[in-house]
PDB file of C-alpha atoms and ligand atoms in Angstrom:
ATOM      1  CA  UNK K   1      -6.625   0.443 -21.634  1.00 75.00           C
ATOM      2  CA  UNK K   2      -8.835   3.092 -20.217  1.00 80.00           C
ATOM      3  CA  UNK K   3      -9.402   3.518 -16.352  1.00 89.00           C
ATOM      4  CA  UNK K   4     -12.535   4.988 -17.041  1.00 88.00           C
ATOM      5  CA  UNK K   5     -14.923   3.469 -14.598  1.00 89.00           C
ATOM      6  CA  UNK K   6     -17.905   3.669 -16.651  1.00 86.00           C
ATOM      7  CA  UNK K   7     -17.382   1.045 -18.810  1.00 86.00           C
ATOM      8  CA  UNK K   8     -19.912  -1.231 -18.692  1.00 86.00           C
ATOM      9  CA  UNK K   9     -18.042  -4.684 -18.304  1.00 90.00           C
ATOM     10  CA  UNK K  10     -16.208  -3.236 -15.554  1.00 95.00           C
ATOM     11  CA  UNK K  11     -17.095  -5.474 -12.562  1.00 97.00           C
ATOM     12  CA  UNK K  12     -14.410  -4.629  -9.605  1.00 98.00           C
ATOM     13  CA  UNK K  13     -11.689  -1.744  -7.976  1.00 98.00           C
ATOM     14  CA  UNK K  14      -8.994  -2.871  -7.241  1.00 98.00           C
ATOM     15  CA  UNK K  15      -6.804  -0.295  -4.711  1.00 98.00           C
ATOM     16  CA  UNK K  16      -3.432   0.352  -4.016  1.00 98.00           C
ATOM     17  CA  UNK K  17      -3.260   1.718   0.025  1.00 98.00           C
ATOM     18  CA  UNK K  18       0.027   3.687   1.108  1.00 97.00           C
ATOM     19  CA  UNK K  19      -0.069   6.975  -0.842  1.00 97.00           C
ATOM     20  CA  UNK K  20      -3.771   5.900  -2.411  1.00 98.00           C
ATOM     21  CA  UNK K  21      -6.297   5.851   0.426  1.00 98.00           C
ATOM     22  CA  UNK K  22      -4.559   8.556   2.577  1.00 98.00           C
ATOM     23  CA  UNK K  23      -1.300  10.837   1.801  1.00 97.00           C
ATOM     24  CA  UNK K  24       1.894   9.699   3.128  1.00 95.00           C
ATOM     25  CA  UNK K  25       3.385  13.039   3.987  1.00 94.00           C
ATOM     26  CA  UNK K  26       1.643  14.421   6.854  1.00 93.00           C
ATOM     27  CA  UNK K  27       2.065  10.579   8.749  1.00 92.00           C
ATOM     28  CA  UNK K  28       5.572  10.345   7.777  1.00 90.00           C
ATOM     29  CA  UNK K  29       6.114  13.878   9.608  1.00 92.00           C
ATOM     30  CA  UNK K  30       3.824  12.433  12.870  1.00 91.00           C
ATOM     31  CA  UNK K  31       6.460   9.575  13.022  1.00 90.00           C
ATOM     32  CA  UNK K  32       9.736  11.948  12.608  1.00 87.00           C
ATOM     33  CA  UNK K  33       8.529  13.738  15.137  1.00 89.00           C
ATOM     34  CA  UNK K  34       7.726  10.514  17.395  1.00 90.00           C
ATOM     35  CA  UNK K  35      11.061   9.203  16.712  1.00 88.00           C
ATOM     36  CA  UNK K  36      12.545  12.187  18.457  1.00 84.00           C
ATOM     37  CA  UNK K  37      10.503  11.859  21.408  1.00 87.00           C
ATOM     38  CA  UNK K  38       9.837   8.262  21.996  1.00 84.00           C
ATOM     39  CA  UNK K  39      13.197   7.609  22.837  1.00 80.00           C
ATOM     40  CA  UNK K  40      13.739  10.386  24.878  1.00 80.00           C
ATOM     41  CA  UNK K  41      10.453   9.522  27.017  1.00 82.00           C
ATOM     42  CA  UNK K  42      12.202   5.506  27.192  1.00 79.00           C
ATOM     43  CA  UNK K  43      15.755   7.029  28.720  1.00 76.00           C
ATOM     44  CA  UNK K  44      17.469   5.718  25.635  1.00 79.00           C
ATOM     45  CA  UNK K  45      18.470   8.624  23.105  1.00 76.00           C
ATOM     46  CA  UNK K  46      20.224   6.685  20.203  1.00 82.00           C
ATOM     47  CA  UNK K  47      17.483   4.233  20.023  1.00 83.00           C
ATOM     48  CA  UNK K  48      15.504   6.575  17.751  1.00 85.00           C
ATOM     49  CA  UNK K  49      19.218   6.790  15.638  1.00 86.00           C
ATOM     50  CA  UNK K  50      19.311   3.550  14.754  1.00 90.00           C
ATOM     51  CA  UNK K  51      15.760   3.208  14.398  1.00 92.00           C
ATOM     52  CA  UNK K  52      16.031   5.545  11.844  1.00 91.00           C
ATOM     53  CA  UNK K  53      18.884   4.063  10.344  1.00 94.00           C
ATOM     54  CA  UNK K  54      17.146   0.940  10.987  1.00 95.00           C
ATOM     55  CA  UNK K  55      13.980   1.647   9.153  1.00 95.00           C
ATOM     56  CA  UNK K  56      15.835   3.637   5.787  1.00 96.00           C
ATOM     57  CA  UNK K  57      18.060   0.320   5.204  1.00 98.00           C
ATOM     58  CA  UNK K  58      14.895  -1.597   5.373  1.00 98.00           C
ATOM     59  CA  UNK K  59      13.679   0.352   3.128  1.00 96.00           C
ATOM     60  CA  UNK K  60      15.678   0.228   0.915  1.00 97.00           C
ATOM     61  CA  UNK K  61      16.452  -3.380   0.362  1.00 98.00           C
ATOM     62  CA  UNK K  62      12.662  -3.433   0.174  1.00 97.00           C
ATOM     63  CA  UNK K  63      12.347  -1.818  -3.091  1.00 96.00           C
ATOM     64  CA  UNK K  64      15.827  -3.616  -4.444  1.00 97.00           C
ATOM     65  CA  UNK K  65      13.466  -7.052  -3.637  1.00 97.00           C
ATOM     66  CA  UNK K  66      11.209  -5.643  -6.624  1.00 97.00           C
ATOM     67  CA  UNK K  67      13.753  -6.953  -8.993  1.00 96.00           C
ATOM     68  CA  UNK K  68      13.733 -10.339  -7.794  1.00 97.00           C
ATOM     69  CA  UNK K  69      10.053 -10.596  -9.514  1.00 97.00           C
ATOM     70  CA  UNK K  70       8.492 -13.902  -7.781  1.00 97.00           C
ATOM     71  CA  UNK K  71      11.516 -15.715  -6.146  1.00 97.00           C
ATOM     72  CA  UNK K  72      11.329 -18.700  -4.645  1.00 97.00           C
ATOM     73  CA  UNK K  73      12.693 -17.265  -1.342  1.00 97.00           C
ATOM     74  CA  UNK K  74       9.569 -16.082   1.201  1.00 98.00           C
ATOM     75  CA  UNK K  75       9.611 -12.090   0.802  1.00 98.00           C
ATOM     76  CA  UNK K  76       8.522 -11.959   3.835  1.00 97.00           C
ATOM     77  CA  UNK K  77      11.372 -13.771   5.258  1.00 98.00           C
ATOM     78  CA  UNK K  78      13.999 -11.858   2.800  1.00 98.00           C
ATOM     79  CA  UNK K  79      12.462  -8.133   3.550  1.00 98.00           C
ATOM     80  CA  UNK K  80      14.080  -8.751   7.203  1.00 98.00           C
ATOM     81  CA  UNK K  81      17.110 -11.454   6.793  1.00 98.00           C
ATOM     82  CA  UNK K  82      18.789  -8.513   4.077  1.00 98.00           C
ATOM     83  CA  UNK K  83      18.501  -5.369   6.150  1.00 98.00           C
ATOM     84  CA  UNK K  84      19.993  -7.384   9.181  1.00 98.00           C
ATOM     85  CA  UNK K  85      22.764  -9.185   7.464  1.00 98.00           C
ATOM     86  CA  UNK K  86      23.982  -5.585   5.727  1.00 97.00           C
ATOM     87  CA  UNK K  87      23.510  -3.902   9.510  1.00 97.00           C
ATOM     88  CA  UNK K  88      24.660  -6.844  11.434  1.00 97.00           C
ATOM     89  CA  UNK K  89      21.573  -6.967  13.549  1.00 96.00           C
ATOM     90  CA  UNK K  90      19.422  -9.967  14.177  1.00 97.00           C
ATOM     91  CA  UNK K  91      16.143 -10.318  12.133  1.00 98.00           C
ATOM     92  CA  UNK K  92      13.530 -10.114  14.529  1.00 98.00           C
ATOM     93  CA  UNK K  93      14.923  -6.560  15.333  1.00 96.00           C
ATOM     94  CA  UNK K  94      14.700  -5.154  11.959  1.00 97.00           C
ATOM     95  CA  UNK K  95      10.914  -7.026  12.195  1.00 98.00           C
ATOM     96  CA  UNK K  96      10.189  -4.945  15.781  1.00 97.00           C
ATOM     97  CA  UNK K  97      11.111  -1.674  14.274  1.00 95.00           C
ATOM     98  CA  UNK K  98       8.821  -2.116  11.044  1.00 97.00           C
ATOM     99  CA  UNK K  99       6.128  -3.692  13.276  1.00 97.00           C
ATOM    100  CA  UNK K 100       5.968  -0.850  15.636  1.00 94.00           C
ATOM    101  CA  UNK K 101       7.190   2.516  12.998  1.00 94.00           C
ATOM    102  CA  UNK K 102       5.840   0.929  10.114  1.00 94.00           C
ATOM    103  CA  UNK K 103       2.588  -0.930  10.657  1.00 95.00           C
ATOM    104  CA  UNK K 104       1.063  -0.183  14.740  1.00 95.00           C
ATOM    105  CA  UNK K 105       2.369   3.425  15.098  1.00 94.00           C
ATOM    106  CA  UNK K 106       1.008   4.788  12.289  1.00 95.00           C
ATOM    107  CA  UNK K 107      -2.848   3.148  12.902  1.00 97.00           C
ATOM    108  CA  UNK K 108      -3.741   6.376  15.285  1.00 94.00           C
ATOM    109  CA  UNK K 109      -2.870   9.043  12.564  1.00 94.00           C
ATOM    110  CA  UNK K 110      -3.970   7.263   9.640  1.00 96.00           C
ATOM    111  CA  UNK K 111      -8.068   8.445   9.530  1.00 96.00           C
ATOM    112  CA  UNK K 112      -6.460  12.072   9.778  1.00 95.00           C
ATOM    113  CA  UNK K 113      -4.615  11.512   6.451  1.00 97.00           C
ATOM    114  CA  UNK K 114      -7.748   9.780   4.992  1.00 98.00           C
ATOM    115  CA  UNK K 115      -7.671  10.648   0.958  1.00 98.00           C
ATOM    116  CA  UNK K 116     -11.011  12.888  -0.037  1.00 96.00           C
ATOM    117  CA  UNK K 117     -13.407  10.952  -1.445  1.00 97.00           C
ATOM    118  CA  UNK K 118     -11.942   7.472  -0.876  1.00 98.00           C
ATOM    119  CA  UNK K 119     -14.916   6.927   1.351  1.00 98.00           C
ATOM    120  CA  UNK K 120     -17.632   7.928  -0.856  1.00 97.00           C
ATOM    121  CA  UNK K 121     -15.734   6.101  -4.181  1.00 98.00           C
ATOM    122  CA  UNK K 122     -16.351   2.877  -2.099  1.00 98.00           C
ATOM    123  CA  UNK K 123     -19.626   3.245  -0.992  1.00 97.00           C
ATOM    124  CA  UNK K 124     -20.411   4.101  -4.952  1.00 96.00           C
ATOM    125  CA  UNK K 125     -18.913   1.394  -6.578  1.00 97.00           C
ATOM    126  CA  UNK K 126     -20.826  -0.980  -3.939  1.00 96.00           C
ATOM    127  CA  UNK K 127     -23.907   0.900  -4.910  1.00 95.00           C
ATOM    128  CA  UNK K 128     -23.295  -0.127  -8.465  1.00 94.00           C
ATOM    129  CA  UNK K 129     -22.851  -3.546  -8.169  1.00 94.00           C
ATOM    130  CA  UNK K 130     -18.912  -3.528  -8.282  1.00 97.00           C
ATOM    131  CA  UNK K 131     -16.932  -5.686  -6.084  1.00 98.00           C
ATOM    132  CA  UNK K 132     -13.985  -3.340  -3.952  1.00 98.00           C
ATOM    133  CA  UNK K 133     -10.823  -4.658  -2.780  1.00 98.00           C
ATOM    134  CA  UNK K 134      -7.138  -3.288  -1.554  1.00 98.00           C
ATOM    135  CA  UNK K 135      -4.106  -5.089  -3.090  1.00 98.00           C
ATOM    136  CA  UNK K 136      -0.536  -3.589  -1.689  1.00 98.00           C
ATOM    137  CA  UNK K 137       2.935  -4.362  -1.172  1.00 98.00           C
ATOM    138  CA  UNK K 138       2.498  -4.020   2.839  1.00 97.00           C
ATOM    139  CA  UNK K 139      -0.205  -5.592   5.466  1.00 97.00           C
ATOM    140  CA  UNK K 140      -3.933  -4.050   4.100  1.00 98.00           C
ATOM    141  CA  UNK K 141      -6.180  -5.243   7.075  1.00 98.00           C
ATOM    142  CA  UNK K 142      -5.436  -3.194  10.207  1.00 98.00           C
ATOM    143  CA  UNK K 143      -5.045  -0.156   8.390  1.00 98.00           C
ATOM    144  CA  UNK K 144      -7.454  -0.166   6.226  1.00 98.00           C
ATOM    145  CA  UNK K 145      -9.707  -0.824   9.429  1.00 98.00           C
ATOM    146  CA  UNK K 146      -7.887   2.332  11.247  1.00 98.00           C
ATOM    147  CA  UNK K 147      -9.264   4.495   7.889  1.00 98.00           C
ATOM    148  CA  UNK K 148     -12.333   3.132   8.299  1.00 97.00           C
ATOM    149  CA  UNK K 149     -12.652   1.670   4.577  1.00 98.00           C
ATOM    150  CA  UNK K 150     -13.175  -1.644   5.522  1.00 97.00           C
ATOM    151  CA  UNK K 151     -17.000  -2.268   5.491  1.00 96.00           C
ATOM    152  CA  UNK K 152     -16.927  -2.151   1.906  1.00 96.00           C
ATOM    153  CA  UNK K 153     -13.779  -4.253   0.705  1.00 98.00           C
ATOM    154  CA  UNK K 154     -14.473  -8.212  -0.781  1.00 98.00           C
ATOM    155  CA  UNK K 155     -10.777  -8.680  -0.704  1.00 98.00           C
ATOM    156  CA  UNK K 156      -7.691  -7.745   0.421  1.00 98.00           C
ATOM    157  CA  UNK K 157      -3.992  -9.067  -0.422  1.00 98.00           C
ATOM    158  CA  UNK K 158      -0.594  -8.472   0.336  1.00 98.00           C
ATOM    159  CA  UNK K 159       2.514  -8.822  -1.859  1.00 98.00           C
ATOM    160  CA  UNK K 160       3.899 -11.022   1.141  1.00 98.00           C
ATOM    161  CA  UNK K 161       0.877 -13.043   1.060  1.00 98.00           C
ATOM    162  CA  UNK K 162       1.867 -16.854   0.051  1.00 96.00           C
ATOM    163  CA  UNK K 163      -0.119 -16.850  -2.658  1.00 96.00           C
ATOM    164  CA  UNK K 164       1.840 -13.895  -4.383  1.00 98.00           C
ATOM    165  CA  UNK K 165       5.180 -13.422  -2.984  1.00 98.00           C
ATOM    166  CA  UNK K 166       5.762 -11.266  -5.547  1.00 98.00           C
ATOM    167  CA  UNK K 167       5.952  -7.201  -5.004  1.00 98.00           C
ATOM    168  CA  UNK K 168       4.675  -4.507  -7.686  1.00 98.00           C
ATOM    169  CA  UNK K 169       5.391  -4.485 -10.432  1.00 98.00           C
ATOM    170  CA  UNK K 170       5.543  -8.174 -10.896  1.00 98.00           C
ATOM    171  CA  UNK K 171       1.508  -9.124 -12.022  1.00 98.00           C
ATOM    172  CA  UNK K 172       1.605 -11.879  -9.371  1.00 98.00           C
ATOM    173  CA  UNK K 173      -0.938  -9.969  -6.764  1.00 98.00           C
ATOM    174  CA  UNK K 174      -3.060  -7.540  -9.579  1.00 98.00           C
ATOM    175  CA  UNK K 175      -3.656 -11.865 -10.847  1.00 98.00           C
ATOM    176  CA  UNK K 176      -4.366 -13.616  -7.781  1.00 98.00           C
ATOM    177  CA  UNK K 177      -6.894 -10.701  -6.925  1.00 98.00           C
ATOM    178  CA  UNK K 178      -8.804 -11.670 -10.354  1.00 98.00           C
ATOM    179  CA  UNK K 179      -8.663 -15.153  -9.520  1.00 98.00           C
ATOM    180  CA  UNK K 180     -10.070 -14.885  -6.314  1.00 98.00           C
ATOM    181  CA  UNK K 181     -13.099 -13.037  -7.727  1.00 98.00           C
ATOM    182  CA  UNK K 182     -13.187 -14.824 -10.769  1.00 98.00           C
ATOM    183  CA  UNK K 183     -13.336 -12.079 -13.171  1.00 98.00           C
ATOM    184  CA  UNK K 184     -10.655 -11.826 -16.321  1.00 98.00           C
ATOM    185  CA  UNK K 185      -8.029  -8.345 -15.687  1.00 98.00           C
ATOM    186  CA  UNK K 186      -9.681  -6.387 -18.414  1.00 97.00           C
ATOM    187  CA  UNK K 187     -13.150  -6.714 -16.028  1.00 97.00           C
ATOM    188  CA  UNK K 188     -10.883  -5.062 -12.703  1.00 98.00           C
ATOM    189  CA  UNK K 189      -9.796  -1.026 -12.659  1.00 98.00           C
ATOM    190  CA  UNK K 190      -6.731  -0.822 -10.511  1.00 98.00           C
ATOM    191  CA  UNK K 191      -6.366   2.671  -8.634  1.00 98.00           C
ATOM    192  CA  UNK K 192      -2.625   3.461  -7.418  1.00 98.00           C
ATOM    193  CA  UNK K 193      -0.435   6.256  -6.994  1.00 98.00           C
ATOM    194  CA  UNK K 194       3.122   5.262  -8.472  1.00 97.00           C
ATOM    195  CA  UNK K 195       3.652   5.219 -11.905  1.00 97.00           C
ATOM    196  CA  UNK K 196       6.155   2.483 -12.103  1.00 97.00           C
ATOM    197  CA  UNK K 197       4.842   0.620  -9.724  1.00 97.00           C
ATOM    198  CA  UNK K 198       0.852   0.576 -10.085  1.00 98.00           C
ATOM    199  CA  UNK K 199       1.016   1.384 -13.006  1.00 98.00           C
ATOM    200  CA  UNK K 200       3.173  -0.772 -14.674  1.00 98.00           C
ATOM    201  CA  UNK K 201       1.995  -3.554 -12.384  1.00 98.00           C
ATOM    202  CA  UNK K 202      -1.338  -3.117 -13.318  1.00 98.00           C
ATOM    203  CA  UNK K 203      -0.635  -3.062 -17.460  1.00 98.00           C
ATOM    204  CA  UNK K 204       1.349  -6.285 -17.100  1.00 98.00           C
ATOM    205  CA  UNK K 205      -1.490  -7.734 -15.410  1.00 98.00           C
ATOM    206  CA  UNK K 206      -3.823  -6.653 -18.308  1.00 97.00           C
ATOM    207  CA  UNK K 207      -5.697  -4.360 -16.009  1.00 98.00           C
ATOM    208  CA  UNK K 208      -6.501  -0.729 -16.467  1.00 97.00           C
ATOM    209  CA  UNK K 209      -4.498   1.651 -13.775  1.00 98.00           C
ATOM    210  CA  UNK K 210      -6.262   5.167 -13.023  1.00 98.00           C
ATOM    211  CA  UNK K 211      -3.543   6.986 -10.826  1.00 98.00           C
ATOM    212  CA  UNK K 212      -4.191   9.641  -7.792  1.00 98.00           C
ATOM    213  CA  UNK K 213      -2.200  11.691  -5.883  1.00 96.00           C
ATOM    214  CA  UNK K 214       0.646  14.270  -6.078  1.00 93.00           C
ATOM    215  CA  UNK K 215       3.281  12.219  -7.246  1.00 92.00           C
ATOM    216  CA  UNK K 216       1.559  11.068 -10.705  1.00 94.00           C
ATOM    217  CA  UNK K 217       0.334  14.420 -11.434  1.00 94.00           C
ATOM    218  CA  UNK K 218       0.802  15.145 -15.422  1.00 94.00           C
ATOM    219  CA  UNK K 219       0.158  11.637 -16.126  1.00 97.00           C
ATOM    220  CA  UNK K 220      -2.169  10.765 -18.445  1.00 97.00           C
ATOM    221  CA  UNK K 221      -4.245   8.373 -16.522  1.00 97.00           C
ATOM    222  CA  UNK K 222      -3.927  10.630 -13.590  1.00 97.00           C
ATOM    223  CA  UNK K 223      -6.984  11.536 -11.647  1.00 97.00           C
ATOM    224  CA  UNK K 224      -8.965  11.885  -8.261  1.00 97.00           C
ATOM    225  CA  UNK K 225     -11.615   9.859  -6.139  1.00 98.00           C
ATOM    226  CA  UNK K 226     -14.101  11.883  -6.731  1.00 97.00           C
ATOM    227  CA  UNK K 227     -13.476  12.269 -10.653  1.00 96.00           C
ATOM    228  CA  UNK K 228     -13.546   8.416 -10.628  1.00 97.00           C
ATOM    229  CA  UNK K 229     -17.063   8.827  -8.212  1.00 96.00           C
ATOM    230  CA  UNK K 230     -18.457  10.861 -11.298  1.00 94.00           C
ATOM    231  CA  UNK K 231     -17.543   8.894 -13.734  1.00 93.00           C
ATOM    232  CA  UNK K 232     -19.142   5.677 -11.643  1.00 91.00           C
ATOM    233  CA  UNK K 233     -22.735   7.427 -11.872  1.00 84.00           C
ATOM    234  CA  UNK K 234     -22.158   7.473 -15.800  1.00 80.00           C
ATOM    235  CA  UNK K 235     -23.038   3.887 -15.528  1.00 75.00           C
ATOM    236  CA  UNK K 236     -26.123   2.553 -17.411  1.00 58.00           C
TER     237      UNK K 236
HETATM  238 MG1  LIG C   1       1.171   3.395  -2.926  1.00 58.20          MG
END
């Protein structure tokens, strides 16, 4: 299906955040770097070891969960009791570490790292009449507030959300994002930057997947914000 946004019976955008609305590299190099110094500043210089450590294992297991499709487990639950069991640390540790290096740390850094265009692709496809939301496999609402993209967005959704439990690639969340709006897949664009995950999340769910940033490059359906902004004023 085509992710042009100028088709007329297109009524929402659905986006992907991590990697999407901002590029990962520059934050992930902020949080090395704070993972160095953080424990040095707190007296205790292994903490940021096993933090590390900690935080790769996570992970991990994370993206393993993907093949479990929609369990009947909570993923939220499982994302933590896994890590811990293989590390032999208690859950609620593994949960501080991705609260603090995963979710709060990161909040500061994250308008820096904003994606060109993101901005201005919302505010068009408001403009137009289209409904914007943010469906991801991690928490969308305090960082999508520390980017500043919030005003716009209808809806947002997590893969841990209840309702879904179910990470990309498994249709579960690219669904219960049409069902909330009431509008049928083929009427929702999905914009994402992993191939095999956004992508092929999006095409089960019968929704059309435009792809940006530097690790889709060469795809087909790979593009920009503001290629996708262009296309938006094509609309009759
Ligand atoms: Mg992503």
């Amino acid at each position: 299906m085509s992710p042009d946004p100028s088709r007329p019976h297109l009524r929402a955008i659905l986006f992907d955040l991590d990697g999407t609305l901002y590029r990962q590299s520059p934050l992930k190099k902020r949080m090395l770097r704070e993972l160095v110094t953080v424990p040095l500043r707190r007296m205790a210089p292994f903490e940021g070891y096993r933090t590390v450590r900690r935080l790769a294992r996570f992970r991990r297991d994370r993206e393993a969960l993907r093949d479990l499709g929609r369990p009947d487990e909570s993923l939220e639950e499982l994302q933590y009791a896994r890590p811990a069991a293989a590390l032999g640390e208690p859950a609620d540790r593994v949960r501080a570490s991705v609260l603090e290096w995963m979710h709060e740390r990161p909040l500061r850094h994250l308008a820096a790292a904003r994606r060109a265009g993101a901005a201005e692709l919302f505010r068009a496809a408001r403009s137009r009449g289209l409904e914007v939301g943010v469906f991801s496999d991690y928490p969308v609402d305090a960082k999508l507030a520390a980017l500043g993209l919030d005003a716009e967005v209808s809806l947002t959704l997590c893969a841990t959300d209840v309702e879904v439990n179910a990470f990309k690639p498994h249709p579960a969340g690219f669904l219960a994002a049409c069902e909330r709006w009431g509008f049928a897949p083929g009427e929702v664009l999905y914009v994402g930057d992993r191939v095999e995950v956004d992508h092929a999340g999006a095409t089960a769910a019968g929704m059309a997947c435009a792809l940006v940033g530097e690790e889709s490059a060469g795809h087909p359906d790979h593009t920009t914000h503001d290629a996708l902004r262009e296309r938006l004023a094509d609309r009759g």
